[in-house]
């Protein structure tokens, strides 16, 4: 349904001190009705990837390089003229953002903001848009929607605002919902409620969800497939259970080991040594090699492609796939 | 705090500020060298017999605190005092000149805001493209021009070289001493063009720069990205989501610019022989006309204070975060209002 191929989004840094290759040849597919999780640390390019899909990357400094392809229902979104792109935005592909506090306009009522997309795309009258907004507020589980529709964002709590954001994104029943860290700014109980809501709405409306997060636990519970990103690259992709059972890339391994477990004996939390390198100067060879416990000369000399592991749909950008015996020789 | 209580407090504070300004100006003008009898410099041409008599008649021989007390008492009765230099009550002189200042500054303000807002919004729509870059440089240039210089250049160009507009004055003194016909109204407008444009252009350049910056600041906000993600056109994003927020900071600027009604017009009124309050104030200072100086200061400070008050009230109406209180509860109270 949504096909991303060789997506390159670069940022020109100020004073020409180089180009930040935030997203570098990223490819993945999103199938109808599924939830695809994109996981990675901050700075790995997952948010830029999600913004690139609807061409929301601020330009300048950012630009999507020619040769990139984002195909939605047979059309390349990157080559679409502005009016046609706008007809996709908010209508067929909608987005919710990380910060419900700042992502709503403080001077308009939530009803106006929810109804806006319906007015643009479905040419509803103001009255009909208001009725639709009330309906949407009810759908996302806000009590007294008839009254809340006239509230301003500052009158709502963080969880309610994120519900409003979801209502706003779903008002035109999009086929794809991009959720960029939808719960990161919320506290844990609200997080669970919002995710339940998203799951329920996905089933009711039959849309595909691209769930972008740094939280592996969230992916485990809600995604059908996972794409792991590191340093602007896809480093591993697999079905969720397969990924958790057999992580192949050392980075994924490290991420999984860093999740505290309630059923394991108490031990020091594992941390991946080092830091994500700067996007202006990715390491040569495999971009993970400076932090990798298995790295050998080949990793420094040559970057591996995404290699099939043998299990359907499971691929990792690691030479260990071709030389599995080296997994024993941990540095 | 409810709106009424807030308004009442602001009102009391405003009166206190005006009172303080009047007091300060009263003391300053009285301790300044020179007095109305002698004049500011050596112009001691007054009658040596009449001078002491007049001094006693106006109570100028009394100590400062007595004179101040008397002045306040008169002020509370609505009496602004008597102008030595004009030989008439101050209130009469003000009533005659204020309409002229209001006409000049009103038109200038209209040009300032309409042109300035329009340009600023247009630039925000074309940001960093050629029209925006050109306009940015033009507005910077105009904004840095001294008004008196621009006034003289415009006079030279449009009143002297090309005789499009009159050299000065508020109207034709023979045909239209008062406005009593459509012809005289047109005559007044014709006389207004140059002084109002001089004031308005410089103001508009500043307003345009301010508005452009305010629009671009809002452009960085997350909710602008949200609006774009909804499928709004670029115009819709800028003119609805950005403008509504940028207008809030413009209202504050409006409050600060309002006193310009009086103060900014001083030079222009002098150059264009416009019989307004600014010119009156200049002459009052030069002739050490105590009552007149204090009265103009009173009006100026009232304008400053009420401009700010008006801006705060308008913000209260325009900004829902101020107008509508959050519903309470621990979560919402964390949000900055």
XYZ file of C-alpha atoms in Angstrom:
668
model
C 0.000 0.000 0.000
C 2.800 2.367 0.950
C 6.144 1.576 -0.616
C 9.255 3.461 0.449
C 12.378 2.860 -1.622
C 15.854 4.349 -1.230
C 14.541 7.335 0.673
C 17.318 9.855 1.223
C 16.552 12.967 3.250
C 19.584 15.137 3.829
C 19.958 18.353 5.772
C 22.381 21.039 4.771
C 23.883 22.310 7.993
C 24.537 25.968 8.547
C 27.684 27.593 7.178
C 28.057 24.648 4.813
C 29.795 22.534 7.401
C 28.601 19.429 5.718
C 25.478 17.493 4.989
C 23.580 15.585 7.633
C 22.443 12.362 6.039
C 19.518 11.923 8.407
C 17.776 9.297 6.316
C 19.968 7.326 3.952
C 18.514 4.803 1.499
C 15.640 3.689 3.673
C 13.236 1.158 2.170
C 10.209 -0.553 3.643
C 6.632 -1.513 2.815
C 3.430 -0.938 4.676
C 0.621 -3.377 3.869
C -3.090 -2.634 4.217
C -4.446 -3.029 7.723
C -1.144 -3.874 9.400
C 0.868 -2.026 11.999
C 4.494 -1.500 11.130
C 6.764 -0.354 13.922
C 9.828 1.760 13.203
C 12.210 1.586 16.135
C 15.455 3.311 16.950
C 17.206 5.736 19.266
C 16.737 9.467 18.953
C 18.753 10.713 16.005
C 18.437 7.514 13.996
C 16.196 9.194 11.410
C 12.844 7.654 12.238
C 11.003 10.971 12.674
C 12.543 12.425 9.516
C 11.434 9.279 7.683
C 7.875 9.774 8.852
C 7.894 13.482 7.965
C 9.344 12.704 4.546
C 6.355 10.553 3.616
C 4.047 13.586 3.537
C 6.876 15.927 2.518
C 6.676 17.808 5.794
C 10.434 18.101 6.248
C 11.219 21.827 6.469
C 12.913 22.810 3.261
C 15.504 24.339 3.494
C 17.521 23.032 5.329
C 16.180 19.578 4.518
C 15.684 18.065 1.107
C 14.670 14.695 -0.215
C 17.128 13.524 -2.851
C 16.069 12.529 -6.345
C 15.979 8.789 -6.733
C 13.929 8.412 -3.584
C 10.525 6.852 -4.024
C 7.484 6.988 -1.777
C 4.720 5.174 -3.563
C 1.164 5.333 -2.296
C -1.513 3.529 -4.304
C 0.672 3.572 -7.379
C 1.637 7.248 -7.224
C 5.007 8.640 -6.192
C 4.200 11.167 -3.464
C 7.575 12.811 -3.966
C 6.733 13.713 -7.577
C 3.167 14.824 -6.889
C 2.252 18.450 -7.626
C 1.379 20.435 -4.492
C -2.446 20.405 -4.876
C -2.518 16.625 -5.353
C -0.187 16.112 -2.421
C -2.508 18.230 -0.272
C -5.400 16.012 -1.302
C -3.485 13.066 0.184
C -2.403 14.841 3.366
C -4.917 14.493 6.154
C -7.288 12.708 3.817
C -5.683 9.414 2.830
C -2.538 9.599 4.934
C -2.850 11.340 8.283
C -0.343 11.955 10.991
C -0.264 12.389 14.746
C 2.666 13.952 16.480
C 4.648 13.462 19.626
C 3.774 16.684 21.417
C 0.051 17.053 22.004
C 0.819 20.217 23.992
C 2.242 22.189 21.100
C 0.764 20.424 18.104
C -2.637 22.012 18.564
C -3.218 25.647 17.650
C -3.949 27.536 20.891
C -6.320 30.083 19.349
C -8.815 27.723 17.711
C -11.338 25.442 19.428
C -10.701 21.719 19.183
C -13.918 21.394 17.195
C -12.658 23.843 14.585
C -9.358 22.018 14.357
C -10.934 18.586 14.025
C -13.479 19.762 11.480
C -10.928 21.642 9.396
C -9.702 18.612 7.443
C -13.292 17.522 6.733
C -14.080 20.991 5.378
C -11.031 20.907 3.128
C -11.255 17.357 1.827
C -14.948 16.512 1.992
C -16.279 20.048 1.515
C -18.498 19.826 4.563
C -20.317 22.934 5.719
C -19.186 24.447 9.006
C -22.249 23.019 10.705
C -21.698 19.530 9.330
C -18.009 19.742 10.247
C -18.966 20.580 13.800
C -21.318 17.609 13.957
C -18.515 15.436 12.568
C -16.114 16.801 15.171
C -18.539 15.860 17.955
C -18.863 12.382 16.446
C -15.061 12.041 16.329
C -14.683 13.210 19.932
C -17.166 10.537 20.928
C -15.211 7.969 18.902
C -11.953 8.743 20.706
C -13.688 8.455 24.056
C -13.994 12.023 25.253
C -16.851 12.561 27.685
C -19.406 15.314 26.968
C -18.284 15.780 23.363
C -21.042 18.351 22.734
C -19.435 20.614 25.298
C -15.804 19.726 24.711
C -16.082 20.596 21.036
C -16.007 24.290 21.930
C -13.052 23.972 24.291
C -9.654 25.403 23.515
C -6.594 23.125 23.742
C -5.374 24.716 26.974
C -8.557 23.581 28.707
C -7.715 19.924 28.094
C -5.274 17.563 29.794
C -2.368 16.008 27.895
C -4.160 12.707 27.332
C -7.287 14.456 26.107
C -5.245 16.556 23.726
C -3.671 13.462 22.227
C -7.178 12.043 21.811
C -8.102 15.259 20.026
C -5.016 14.858 17.810
C -6.163 11.330 16.952
C -9.701 12.536 16.259
C -8.223 15.223 14.023
C -6.106 12.718 12.098
C -8.938 10.225 11.624
C -11.699 12.636 10.675
C -11.416 11.763 6.975
C -10.953 8.013 7.631
C -7.429 7.838 6.199
C -6.014 4.602 4.815
C -2.681 5.178 6.530
C -2.040 6.688 9.932
C 1.483 7.744 10.797
C 1.898 7.930 14.556
C 5.180 9.568 15.525
C 5.887 8.752 19.170
C 2.186 9.119 19.973
C 2.558 8.425 23.672
C 6.044 9.588 24.582
C 4.846 12.839 26.159
C 2.147 11.139 28.232
C 2.290 9.326 31.525
C 2.076 5.541 31.627
C -1.615 4.982 32.375
C -2.629 7.483 29.697
C -0.158 5.809 27.303
C -1.949 2.487 27.664
C -5.343 4.111 27.078
C -4.175 5.906 23.948
C -2.631 2.740 22.499
C -5.768 0.735 23.208
C -7.725 3.446 21.482
C -5.434 3.304 18.455
C -5.740 -0.485 18.275
C -9.535 -0.320 18.498
C -9.796 2.412 15.861
C -7.452 0.536 13.564
C -9.739 -2.479 13.680
C -12.887 -0.424 13.262
C -11.595 1.667 10.394
C -9.269 -0.908 8.830
C -6.358 1.424 8.319
C -2.647 0.708 8.226
C -0.581 2.249 11.023
C 3.034 3.277 10.900
C 4.047 3.356 14.546
C 7.240 5.279 15.159
C 8.772 4.838 18.569
C 11.897 4.290 20.588
C 9.984 1.933 22.864
C 10.462 -1.768 22.060
C 7.777 -2.746 24.551
C 5.270 -0.720 22.577
C 6.299 -2.412 19.364
C 6.067 -5.871 20.921
C 2.504 -5.258 21.985
C 1.148 -3.414 18.965
C 3.155 -3.952 15.767
C 2.851 -6.811 13.287
C 6.254 -6.146 11.748
C 9.229 -4.090 12.835
C 11.842 -2.017 11.056
C 14.884 -1.216 13.191
C 16.745 1.931 12.194
C 20.247 2.990 13.115
C 22.229 5.973 11.840
C 19.837 6.759 9.013
C 19.725 3.153 7.794
C 17.361 0.247 8.137
C 19.512 -2.316 9.987
C 16.985 -5.055 10.535
C 13.461 -5.899 9.544
C 11.294 -8.856 10.553
C 7.931 -9.913 11.873
C 7.568 -8.866 15.482
C 7.733 -12.284 17.111
C 10.601 -13.365 14.848
C 12.557 -10.224 15.715
C 12.105 -10.707 19.427
C 12.911 -14.438 19.207
C 15.904 -14.186 16.904
C 17.411 -10.711 16.799
C 20.193 -10.861 14.223
C 21.758 -7.431 14.087
C 23.958 -6.720 17.130
C 22.184 -3.360 17.486
C 18.779 -5.030 17.811
C 20.349 -7.509 20.222
C 21.650 -4.616 22.277
C 18.282 -2.842 22.253
C 16.509 -5.968 23.456
C 19.091 -6.558 26.153
C 18.613 -2.978 27.333
C 14.930 -3.558 28.115
C 14.507 -4.365 31.812
C 12.732 -7.676 32.307
C 10.366 -8.496 35.090
C 10.828 -12.287 34.758
C 14.633 -12.387 34.795
C 16.902 -12.323 37.845
C 17.973 -8.886 38.921
C 21.094 -7.801 37.083
C 22.760 -4.645 35.895
C 20.859 -3.154 32.986
C 22.616 -3.693 29.720
C 23.609 -0.590 27.784
C 25.023 -0.321 24.287
C 28.448 1.304 24.680
C 29.134 4.599 22.961
C 26.732 7.029 21.342
C 24.932 7.488 18.065
C 27.464 9.211 15.785
C 26.703 12.618 14.269
C 24.642 12.532 11.103
C 27.240 14.671 9.328
C 29.921 12.026 9.794
C 28.634 8.475 9.814
C 31.426 5.931 10.320
C 32.803 4.253 7.194
C 31.898 0.639 6.624
C 29.121 -0.637 8.841
C 27.804 2.398 10.684
C 27.429 0.391 13.873
C 30.961 -1.039 13.965
C 32.420 1.398 16.557
C 29.794 0.197 19.043
C 29.575 -3.414 17.946
C 30.928 -6.194 20.197
C 31.587 -8.505 17.206
C 33.107 -6.059 14.708
C 36.050 -7.279 12.624
C 38.044 -5.784 9.706
C 35.389 -6.514 7.122
C 32.892 -4.387 9.056
C 35.251 -1.417 8.939
C 36.109 -1.888 5.292
C 32.731 -2.524 3.772
C 29.144 -1.772 4.708
C 26.913 -4.858 4.487
C 23.691 -4.749 2.480
C 20.411 -5.969 3.993
C 20.994 -9.733 3.984
C 18.184 -12.294 4.095
C 18.464 -14.510 7.161
C 16.512 -17.384 5.659
C 13.295 -16.722 7.536
C 10.709 -15.038 5.308
C 10.748 -11.298 5.674
C 13.680 -11.279 8.067
C 16.742 -9.364 6.899
C 19.642 -7.711 8.687
C 22.369 -5.339 7.576
C 25.158 -7.355 9.152
C 28.040 -9.559 7.952
C 27.196 -11.981 10.753
C 24.446 -13.323 8.488
C 27.130 -14.630 6.128
C 29.630 -15.568 8.848
C 27.483 -16.724 11.787
C 30.432 -18.513 13.465
C 31.896 -15.143 14.406
C 29.008 -14.586 16.822
C 30.956 -16.742 19.300
C 34.016 -14.511 19.082
C 32.712 -11.622 21.109
C 35.339 -8.957 21.693
C -8.846 36.587 39.534
C -11.957 37.533 37.650
C -11.948 39.961 34.774
C -13.670 42.770 36.664
C -11.205 42.696 39.543
C -8.327 42.600 37.090
C -9.709 45.549 35.172
C -10.240 47.548 38.355
C -6.686 46.910 39.500
C -5.273 47.867 36.145
C -7.375 51.027 36.179
C -6.159 52.111 39.623
C -2.567 51.403 38.585
C -3.047 53.466 35.430
C -4.314 56.461 37.380
C -1.372 56.150 39.766
C 1.098 56.152 36.873
C -0.480 59.217 35.304
C -0.414 60.959 38.674
C 3.274 60.151 39.070
C 4.107 61.485 35.613
C 2.214 64.723 36.253
C 4.018 65.181 39.560
C 7.414 64.586 38.008
C 6.780 66.925 35.098
C 5.397 69.604 37.421
C 8.494 69.548 39.600
C 10.906 69.399 36.654
C 9.403 72.316 34.777
C 9.343 74.435 37.927
C 12.919 73.777 38.963
C 14.174 74.207 35.395
C 15.992 77.509 34.817
C 13.942 80.401 33.450
C 10.416 81.435 34.337
C 7.480 82.711 32.325
C 8.164 86.307 33.282
C 11.756 86.381 32.083
C 11.551 83.706 29.406
C 13.932 80.853 28.958
C 17.031 82.837 27.975
C 18.009 86.463 28.170
C 14.713 87.703 26.701
C 14.061 89.918 29.746
C 11.968 92.396 27.830
C 9.072 92.266 30.280
C 8.046 95.297 32.187
C 10.027 95.503 35.491
C 6.925 96.878 37.216
C 4.420 94.365 35.836
C 6.656 91.352 36.357
C 6.512 91.107 40.158
C 2.794 91.862 40.050
C 2.101 89.052 37.616
C 4.371 86.722 39.556
C 2.290 87.321 42.678
C -1.001 87.079 40.769
C -0.174 83.608 39.463
C 1.252 82.516 42.801
C 4.717 81.949 41.384
C 6.287 83.501 44.493
C 4.943 80.647 46.637
C 7.146 77.656 47.550
C 6.996 74.627 45.250
C 4.883 72.392 47.498
C 2.218 75.082 47.866
C 2.057 75.586 44.136
C 1.894 71.815 43.614
C -0.935 71.487 46.131
C -2.877 74.254 44.440
C -2.288 72.707 41.035
C -3.572 69.309 42.148
C -6.632 70.878 43.711
C -7.409 72.671 40.467
C -6.733 69.517 38.476
C -9.238 67.569 40.553
C -11.812 70.199 39.620
C -10.975 69.595 35.980
C -9.104 72.872 35.663
C -5.867 72.533 33.734
C -4.720 76.042 34.543
C -4.033 79.198 32.576
C -1.481 79.506 29.805
C 0.828 82.506 30.247
C 2.072 82.471 26.695
C -1.312 82.168 25.019
C -3.203 84.320 27.503
C -6.063 81.860 27.670
C -7.112 78.750 29.626
C -5.071 75.648 28.788
C -8.201 73.581 28.194
C -9.275 75.918 25.397
C -5.905 75.698 23.677
C -5.936 71.906 23.933
C -9.479 71.604 22.674
C -8.449 73.555 19.617
C -5.288 71.632 18.799
C -6.145 68.041 19.762
C -8.519 67.483 16.808
C -5.714 68.403 14.403
C -3.320 65.975 16.054
C -5.936 63.248 16.063
C -6.591 63.743 12.350
C -2.910 63.664 11.447
C -1.900 60.802 13.691
C -5.087 58.863 13.009
C -4.466 58.830 9.273
C -0.777 58.130 9.845
C -1.631 55.200 12.102
C -4.034 53.845 9.501
C -1.302 53.966 6.844
C 1.171 52.472 9.299
C -0.972 49.481 10.230
C -2.673 48.752 6.924
C 0.502 49.044 4.873
C 2.739 47.519 7.550
C 0.506 44.517 8.265
C -0.102 43.942 4.578
C 3.587 43.996 3.727
C 4.542 41.819 6.702
C 1.962 39.171 5.816
C 2.893 39.299 2.130
C 6.559 38.819 3.026
C 5.711 35.868 5.254
C 3.938 34.254 2.298
C 6.994 34.781 0.069
C 9.620 34.266 2.719
C 13.249 34.319 1.516
C 12.177 34.726 -2.078
C 12.990 37.772 -4.169
C 9.990 39.992 -3.210
C 10.642 39.311 0.467
C 14.356 40.068 0.247
C 13.731 43.288 -1.673
C 11.030 44.412 0.750
C 13.169 43.559 3.762
C 15.883 45.873 2.537
C 13.451 48.622 1.558
C 11.698 48.554 4.928
C 15.012 48.577 6.762
C 16.061 51.607 4.721
C 12.812 53.515 5.292
C 12.706 52.554 8.956
C 16.157 54.020 9.532
C 15.303 57.353 7.877
C 14.878 60.212 10.334
C 11.270 61.450 10.027
C 12.221 65.108 9.838
C 14.604 64.405 6.958
C 12.008 62.367 5.085
C 9.505 65.167 5.723
C 11.833 67.742 4.193
C 12.653 65.554 1.195
C 8.979 64.836 0.513
C 8.229 68.539 0.822
C 11.003 69.378 -1.596
C 9.886 66.751 -4.106
C 6.114 66.962 -3.985
C 5.460 70.522 -2.878
C 8.369 72.426 -4.361
C 9.637 70.624 -7.500
C 6.336 69.026 -8.459
C 3.607 71.200 -6.992
C 1.282 68.346 -6.124
C 0.687 69.102 -2.486
C 0.707 72.228 -0.308
C 3.792 73.278 1.621
C 2.093 73.212 4.996
C -0.806 74.209 7.156
C -4.045 72.345 7.745
C -6.195 73.980 5.069
C -6.527 76.897 2.711
C -6.660 79.856 5.133
C -8.853 82.015 2.920
C -11.317 79.622 1.324
C -11.524 77.065 4.108
C -10.798 78.467 7.576
C -13.386 75.959 8.828
C -14.544 72.777 7.149
C -18.073 73.495 6.042
C -18.273 71.986 2.580
C -17.212 68.987 0.576
C -14.653 71.180 -1.121
C -13.086 72.083 2.210
C -13.069 68.457 3.316
C -11.141 67.579 0.174
C -8.867 70.520 0.891
C -8.150 69.175 4.391
C -7.369 65.717 3.047
C -5.104 67.258 0.412
C -3.209 69.075 3.161
C -3.012 65.877 5.220
C -1.377 63.720 2.567
C 2.280 64.692 2.982
C 2.512 64.888 6.783
C 0.428 61.735 7.276
C 2.470 59.781 4.737
C 5.750 60.892 6.266
C 4.656 59.612 9.656
C 2.840 56.584 8.265
C 5.608 55.352 5.965
C 8.277 55.212 8.647
C 5.827 53.525 10.984
C 4.696 51.085 8.314
C 8.298 50.043 7.655
C 8.715 49.202 11.336
C 5.358 47.437 11.505
C 6.157 45.381 8.404
C 9.464 44.222 9.876
C 7.782 43.409 13.165
C 4.915 41.530 11.564
C 7.202 39.506 9.293
C 9.297 38.439 12.282
C 6.197 37.590 14.318
C 4.780 35.477 11.482
C 8.042 33.592 11.014
C 8.352 32.939 14.722
C 4.933 31.320 14.693
C 5.946 29.369 11.576
C 8.364 27.343 13.733
C 5.590 26.083 15.987
C 4.448 22.465 15.926
C 0.836 23.353 15.252
C 1.807 24.894 11.924
C 3.218 21.522 10.896
C -0.016 19.912 12.090
C -2.008 22.284 9.901
C 0.154 21.415 6.917
C -0.232 17.682 7.621
C -4.006 18.148 7.478
C -3.753 19.198 3.860
C -4.176 22.943 4.198
C -2.800 25.033 1.385
C 0.251 27.157 2.095
C -1.985 30.248 2.051
C -4.375 28.624 4.491
C -1.528 27.707 6.815
C -0.090 31.217 6.796
C -3.289 33.257 6.728
C -5.258 31.225 9.249
C -2.944 29.405 11.591
C 0.082 31.702 11.557
C -1.693 35.043 11.254
C -4.143 34.478 14.098
C -1.257 33.778 16.458
C 0.996 36.517 15.129
C -1.802 39.066 15.559
C -1.613 38.525 19.295
C 1.864 40.018 19.436
C 0.767 42.704 17.005
C -1.905 43.852 19.455
C 0.801 44.451 22.047
C 2.734 46.496 19.525
C -0.429 48.427 18.722
C -0.715 49.417 22.381
C 2.856 50.650 22.401
C 2.384 52.613 19.183
C -0.762 54.408 20.268
C 1.057 57.183 22.197
C 2.689 57.922 18.879
C -0.627 59.699 18.221
C 0.895 62.537 20.147
C 4.621 62.220 20.537
C 5.621 61.100 17.057
C 3.761 64.001 15.547
C 5.764 66.735 17.297
C 8.447 67.091 14.601
C 6.062 66.587 11.721
C 3.638 69.175 13.056
C 6.453 71.676 13.331
C 7.751 71.050 9.818
C 4.351 71.029 8.143
C 2.992 73.937 10.220
C 0.237 71.660 11.451
C -1.549 73.369 14.362
C -1.652 70.278 16.552
C -0.797 69.466 20.131
C 2.797 68.530 19.393
C 3.596 71.988 18.159
C 1.733 73.416 21.118
C 3.888 71.386 23.503
C 7.125 72.503 21.858
C 6.142 76.143 22.134
C 5.016 75.644 25.724
C 8.425 74.268 26.692
C 10.265 77.091 24.951
C 8.183 79.749 26.738
C 8.295 78.012 30.130
C 4.527 77.821 30.080
C 4.187 75.651 33.211
C 0.504 74.850 32.982
C 0.598 74.037 29.301
C 3.654 71.752 29.598
C 2.144 69.833 32.487
C -1.154 69.487 30.657
C 0.450 68.077 27.507
C 2.482 65.674 29.651
C -0.733 64.636 31.332
C -2.335 63.852 27.999
C 0.760 62.082 26.692
C 1.015 59.842 29.740
C -2.704 59.134 29.622
C -2.252 57.977 26.032
C 0.679 55.722 26.928
C -1.126 54.142 29.839
C -4.460 53.740 28.089
C -2.697 52.332 25.016
C -1.207 49.592 27.158
C -4.469 49.003 28.962
C -6.329 48.788 25.671
C -3.773 46.281 24.342
C -4.173 44.123 27.442
C -7.945 44.189 27.128
C -7.763 43.342 23.423
C -5.371 40.452 24.154
C -7.870 39.259 26.736
C -10.546 39.206 24.054
C -8.399 37.756 21.275
C -6.414 35.109 23.152
C -8.534 32.229 24.427
C -5.767 31.241 26.836
C -6.410 34.516 28.667
C -10.145 34.746 28.042
C -11.186 31.202 28.944
C -9.797 29.820 32.187
C -8.598 26.215 32.135
C -10.940 23.823 33.887
C -8.673 23.423 36.892
C -7.363 20.058 38.005
C -3.683 19.286 38.444
C -2.908 18.510 34.806
C -4.250 21.668 33.213
C -2.812 23.992 35.831
C 0.693 23.060 34.666
C 0.042 24.683 31.325
C 1.412 28.188 31.015
C -1.463 30.554 30.455
